[in-house]
Amino acid sequence: MNDFAIIPAIDLKDGAVVHASGGERAAYRPIETPLGPADDVVTIARAILALSDAPALYIADLDAIEGVGNHFELCRDLSSALPHTALWIDAGFSNVSDCAFWLPLGATLVIGTESLSFAEDWQELRATFGEGLMLSLDFDAEGQRGPAGLFAEPAHWPERIIAMSLDRVGTGDGPDLELLRGVVERAGTRSVYASGGMRDIGDLEAAAEAGAGGAVIATALHRGAVTQSEIAAFLQRRRSRSD
């Protein structure tokens, strides 16, 4: 049994951390959190990493995803401030040029299916950048977001995949475990990270039992619904089972 990775997430919009909820990005507002001011992104990032004992930080650049700018300089500041943390960045990547612009950060680039027009776009990206890319299989209440062919061909998936329930992000509705199990089953030996709706340690336990190798989480950390001590105990239980 491999360690389960809890990956904290921050969503950036207009230079601040925002509360992502339900996928309605136009309605996202600066987050209210005990972890720091919404416009002090580095402070919030450090605090959320300390809570989660995480090996990586997931960053969603919502301006870039929406095509209204980007937070490249802010992400560079985060890279400098967090030299021992891997950054996973989703900035609406859809082509080789988009990815090449961000490569100097040395981050893992997350390719969201919602940003791709054709399955061939992913094939070109993977051929150019290899296994350094992650693929986020994006879903909402209506189903798959992105090229159907990409969802239908697990052979084209990379070694690390995010099962993203966009409509559950920040809602407290709980993860879509049926969807997660389906992705895990089709992924084979690949690592699958659950994202969207994580409310508490029980949901993390359920995601692990469903076969996920980790989970992306944000709102529950800010609200104190998942605490540092709970995470430490959860990870210890996972490690004990593998001994």
CSV table of C-alpha atoms in Angstrom, one decimal:
chain,number,residue,atom,x,y,z
A,1,MET,CA,0.0,0.0,0.0
A,2,ASN,CA,1.5,3.3,-1.1
A,3,ASP,CA,1.3,6.5,1.0
A,4,PHE,CA,-1.8,8.6,0.3
A,5,ALA,CA,-0.8,12.1,-0.7
A,6,ILE,CA,-3.0,15.0,0.5
A,7,ILE,CA,-2.4,17.9,-1.9
A,8,PRO,CA,-3.7,21.3,-0.8
A,9,ALA,CA,-5.0,23.6,-3.5
A,10,ILE,CA,-5.1,27.4,-4.0
A,11,ASP,CA,-7.2,29.1,-6.7
A,12,LEU,CA,-5.9,32.4,-8.0
A,13,LYS,CA,-8.0,35.2,-9.5
A,14,ASP,CA,-7.1,38.8,-9.9
A,15,GLY,CA,-3.9,38.4,-7.8
A,16,ALA,CA,-5.6,36.8,-4.8
A,17,VAL,CA,-6.6,33.4,-3.4
A,18,VAL,CA,-10.3,32.9,-4.0
A,19,HIS,CA,-12.9,30.5,-2.7
A,20,ALA,CA,-13.7,28.1,-5.5
A,21,SER,CA,-17.2,26.8,-5.3
A,22,GLY,CA,-19.3,24.8,-7.7
A,23,GLY,CA,-17.4,25.7,-10.8
A,24,GLU,CA,-19.1,29.0,-11.2
A,25,ARG,CA,-15.8,31.0,-11.6
A,26,ALA,CA,-17.4,34.4,-12.3
A,27,ALA,CA,-18.8,34.2,-8.8
A,28,TYR,CA,-15.6,33.4,-7.0
A,29,ARG,CA,-14.6,35.9,-4.4
A,30,PRO,CA,-11.4,36.4,-2.3
A,31,ILE,CA,-11.3,33.7,0.4
A,32,GLU,CA,-11.9,34.5,4.0
A,33,THR,CA,-9.6,32.2,6.0
A,34,PRO,CA,-7.7,32.2,9.3
A,35,LEU,CA,-4.6,31.2,7.3
A,36,GLY,CA,-3.9,34.7,6.0
A,37,PRO,CA,-5.2,37.7,3.9
A,38,ALA,CA,-6.5,36.6,0.5
A,39,ASP,CA,-3.9,38.8,-1.3
A,40,ASP,CA,-1.0,37.3,0.7
A,41,VAL,CA,-0.7,34.2,-1.4
A,42,VAL,CA,2.7,33.1,-0.1
A,43,THR,CA,1.5,33.2,3.5
A,44,ILE,CA,-1.6,31.2,2.7
A,45,ALA,CA,0.4,28.7,0.7
A,46,ARG,CA,2.9,28.1,3.6
A,47,ALA,CA,0.0,27.7,6.1
A,48,ILE,CA,-2.0,25.3,4.0
A,49,LEU,CA,1.2,23.2,3.3
A,50,ALA,CA,2.0,23.1,7.0
A,51,LEU,CA,-1.5,21.8,7.8
A,52,SER,CA,-1.4,19.1,5.3
A,53,ASP,CA,2.2,17.7,5.4
A,54,ALA,CA,2.0,17.8,1.6
A,55,PRO,CA,4.7,17.0,-0.9
A,56,ALA,CA,3.0,19.4,-3.5
A,57,LEU,CA,0.8,22.4,-3.9
A,58,TYR,CA,-1.9,22.5,-6.6
A,59,ILE,CA,-2.4,25.9,-8.2
A,60,ALA,CA,-5.3,26.7,-10.4
A,61,ASP,CA,-4.7,30.0,-12.3
A,62,LEU,CA,-8.3,30.9,-13.0
A,63,ASP,CA,-7.4,34.0,-15.0
A,64,ALA,CA,-5.3,31.9,-17.4
A,65,ILE,CA,-8.0,29.2,-17.6
A,66,GLU,CA,-10.5,31.9,-18.5
A,67,GLY,CA,-8.1,33.5,-21.0
A,68,VAL,CA,-7.9,36.9,-19.2
A,69,GLY,CA,-4.3,37.0,-18.1
A,70,ASN,CA,-2.2,34.9,-15.9
A,71,HIS,CA,-0.3,34.6,-12.5
A,72,PHE,CA,3.0,33.6,-13.9
A,73,GLU,CA,5.0,36.1,-11.8
A,74,LEU,CA,3.1,35.1,-8.6
A,75,CYS,CA,3.7,31.5,-9.3
A,76,ARG,CA,7.4,32.3,-9.7
A,77,ASP,CA,7.3,34.0,-6.3
A,78,LEU,CA,5.7,30.8,-4.9
A,79,SER,CA,8.4,28.6,-6.5
A,80,SER,CA,11.1,30.8,-4.8
A,81,ALA,CA,9.3,30.8,-1.5
A,82,LEU,CA,8.7,27.1,-1.4
A,83,PRO,CA,11.9,25.5,-2.8
A,84,HIS,CA,11.1,22.1,-1.3
A,85,THR,CA,7.5,21.9,-2.6
A,86,ALA,CA,6.5,20.6,-6.0
A,87,LEU,CA,4.1,22.9,-7.7
A,88,TRP,CA,1.3,21.5,-9.8
A,89,ILE,CA,0.0,24.3,-12.0
A,90,ASP,CA,-3.2,24.3,-14.1
A,91,ALA,CA,-3.2,27.4,-16.2
A,92,GLY,CA,-5.6,26.4,-19.0
A,93,PHE,CA,-2.9,24.7,-21.1
A,94,SER,CA,-4.2,23.8,-24.5
A,95,ASN,CA,-1.1,23.8,-26.8
A,96,VAL,CA,2.7,23.4,-26.8
A,97,SER,CA,3.3,27.2,-26.7
A,98,ASP,CA,1.1,27.6,-23.6
A,99,CYS,CA,3.2,24.9,-21.8
A,100,ALA,CA,6.6,26.2,-23.0
A,101,PHE,CA,5.9,29.6,-21.5
A,102,TRP,CA,5.5,28.1,-18.0
A,103,LEU,CA,8.4,25.6,-18.2
A,104,PRO,CA,11.0,27.9,-16.6
A,105,LEU,CA,9.2,27.5,-13.3
A,106,GLY,CA,10.1,23.8,-13.2
A,107,ALA,CA,6.6,23.0,-12.1
A,108,THR,CA,4.4,20.0,-13.0
A,109,LEU,CA,1.9,21.2,-15.6
A,110,VAL,CA,-1.6,19.9,-15.2
A,111,ILE,CA,-3.5,19.6,-18.5
A,112,GLY,CA,-7.3,19.9,-17.9
A,113,THR,CA,-9.5,18.2,-20.4
A,114,GLU,CA,-11.9,21.2,-20.2
A,115,SER,CA,-9.2,23.3,-21.9
A,116,LEU,CA,-8.6,20.9,-24.8
A,117,SER,CA,-10.6,20.9,-28.1
A,118,PHE,CA,-9.4,17.6,-29.4
A,119,ALA,CA,-7.8,14.4,-28.1
A,120,GLU,CA,-5.0,15.0,-30.5
A,121,ASP,CA,-4.1,18.2,-28.6
A,122,TRP,CA,-3.2,16.0,-25.6
A,123,GLN,CA,-1.2,13.6,-27.8
A,124,GLU,CA,0.9,16.5,-29.1
A,125,LEU,CA,1.5,17.8,-25.6
A,126,ARG,CA,2.5,14.4,-24.3
A,127,ALA,CA,4.8,13.7,-27.2
A,128,THR,CA,6.5,17.0,-26.6
A,129,PHE,CA,6.8,17.1,-22.8
A,130,GLY,CA,6.5,13.4,-21.8
A,131,GLU,CA,5.5,12.1,-18.4
A,132,GLY,CA,6.2,15.4,-16.7
A,133,LEU,CA,2.6,16.4,-17.5
A,134,MET,CA,-0.4,15.4,-15.4
A,135,LEU,CA,-3.9,15.0,-16.9
A,136,SER,CA,-7.0,16.2,-15.2
A,137,LEU,CA,-10.1,14.4,-16.3
A,138,ASP,CA,-12.7,17.1,-15.8
A,139,PHE,CA,-16.3,16.4,-15.0
A,140,ASP,CA,-19.3,18.5,-14.0
A,141,ALA,CA,-22.9,17.8,-13.3
A,142,GLU,CA,-23.6,17.1,-17.0
A,143,GLY,CA,-20.7,14.7,-17.3
A,144,GLN,CA,-17.3,14.8,-19.1
A,145,ARG,CA,-15.7,18.2,-19.9
A,146,GLY,CA,-13.4,17.8,-22.9
A,147,PRO,CA,-12.8,15.5,-25.9
A,148,ALA,CA,-14.7,12.3,-25.5
A,149,GLY,CA,-11.9,10.3,-27.2
A,150,LEU,CA,-9.5,11.2,-24.4
A,151,PHE,CA,-11.8,9.9,-21.7
A,152,ALA,CA,-12.4,6.7,-23.8
A,153,GLU,CA,-8.7,5.8,-24.3
A,154,PRO,CA,-7.0,5.1,-20.9
A,155,ALA,CA,-4.0,3.9,-22.9
A,156,HIS,CA,-3.2,7.5,-23.7
A,157,TRP,CA,-3.4,8.6,-20.0
A,158,PRO,CA,-0.1,9.5,-18.2
A,159,GLU,CA,1.1,8.0,-15.0
A,160,ARG,CA,-0.6,10.6,-12.8
A,161,ILE,CA,-4.3,11.6,-13.3
A,162,ILE,CA,-6.7,13.9,-11.4
A,163,ALA,CA,-10.3,12.9,-11.3
A,164,MET,CA,-11.8,16.4,-11.1
A,165,SER,CA,-15.5,16.9,-10.1
A,166,LEU,CA,-15.7,20.6,-10.9
A,167,ASP,CA,-19.3,21.0,-9.8
A,168,ARG,CA,-18.4,19.7,-6.3
A,169,VAL,CA,-15.3,21.9,-5.7
A,170,GLY,CA,-15.8,24.0,-2.5
A,171,THR,CA,-19.4,22.9,-2.0
A,172,GLY,CA,-19.1,20.4,0.9
A,173,ASP,CA,-21.3,18.0,-1.0
A,174,GLY,CA,-18.7,15.2,-0.7
A,175,PRO,CA,-16.7,13.5,-3.4
A,176,ASP,CA,-18.2,11.6,-6.3
A,177,LEU,CA,-17.0,8.2,-5.2
A,178,GLU,CA,-18.7,6.3,-8.1
A,179,LEU,CA,-16.9,8.5,-10.6
A,180,LEU,CA,-13.6,8.1,-8.8
A,181,ARG,CA,-13.9,4.3,-8.7
A,182,GLY,CA,-14.6,4.3,-12.4
A,183,VAL,CA,-11.5,6.3,-13.2
A,184,VAL,CA,-9.4,4.2,-10.8
A,185,GLU,CA,-10.6,1.0,-12.4
A,186,ARG,CA,-9.7,2.1,-15.9
A,187,ALA,CA,-6.4,3.7,-14.8
A,188,GLY,CA,-4.8,0.4,-13.9
A,189,THR,CA,-1.5,1.0,-12.1
A,190,ARG,CA,-1.6,4.8,-12.7
A,191,SER,CA,-1.9,7.1,-9.7
A,192,VAL,CA,-5.3,8.8,-9.5
A,193,TYR,CA,-5.9,11.9,-7.3
A,194,ALA,CA,-9.5,12.7,-6.3
A,195,SER,CA,-10.6,16.3,-6.4
A,196,GLY,CA,-13.8,18.1,-5.6
A,197,GLY,CA,-16.1,18.0,-2.5
A,198,MET,CA,-13.7,16.7,0.2
A,199,ARG,CA,-15.4,17.5,3.5
A,200,ASP,CA,-13.5,15.7,6.2
A,201,ILE,CA,-11.2,12.9,7.1
A,202,GLY,CA,-13.9,10.4,6.4
A,203,ASP,CA,-14.0,11.5,2.8
A,204,LEU,CA,-10.3,11.1,2.5
A,205,GLU,CA,-10.6,7.6,3.9
A,206,ALA,CA,-13.3,6.8,1.4
A,207,ALA,CA,-11.2,8.1,-1.5
A,208,ALA,CA,-8.3,6.0,-0.3
A,209,GLU,CA,-10.5,2.9,0.0
A,210,ALA,CA,-11.8,3.7,-3.6
A,211,GLY,CA,-8.2,3.2,-4.8
A,212,ALA,CA,-7.1,6.8,-5.1
A,213,GLY,CA,-3.4,7.6,-4.5
A,214,GLY,CA,-4.2,11.0,-3.1
A,215,ALA,CA,-6.7,13.8,-2.9
A,216,VAL,CA,-6.7,17.5,-3.7
A,217,ILE,CA,-8.3,19.6,-0.9
A,218,ALA,CA,-8.8,23.2,0.0
A,219,THR,CA,-12.0,24.4,1.6
A,220,ALA,CA,-12.0,21.8,4.4
A,221,LEU,CA,-8.6,23.0,5.4
A,222,HIS,CA,-9.6,26.7,5.5
A,223,ARG,CA,-12.7,25.9,7.5
A,224,GLY,CA,-10.8,23.6,10.0
A,225,ALA,CA,-13.0,20.7,9.0
A,226,VAL,CA,-9.8,18.7,8.4
A,227,THR,CA,-7.1,19.5,11.0
A,228,GLN,CA,-3.4,19.0,11.1
A,229,SER,CA,-3.6,16.4,13.8
A,230,GLU,CA,-6.3,14.5,11.9
A,231,ILE,CA,-4.2,14.4,8.8
A,232,ALA,CA,-1.2,13.2,10.7
A,233,ALA,CA,-3.2,10.4,12.3
A,234,PHE,CA,-4.8,9.5,9.0
A,235,LEU,CA,-1.4,9.3,7.2
A,236,GLN,CA,0.0,7.2,10.1
A,237,ARG,CA,-2.8,4.8,9.8
A,238,ARG,CA,-2.2,4.4,6.1
A,239,ARG,CA,1.5,3.8,6.7
A,240,SER,CA,0.8,1.3,9.5
A,241,ARG,CA,-1.3,-0.8,7.2
A,242,SER,CA,1.5,-1.0,4.6
A,243,ASP,CA,4.0,-2.4,7.1
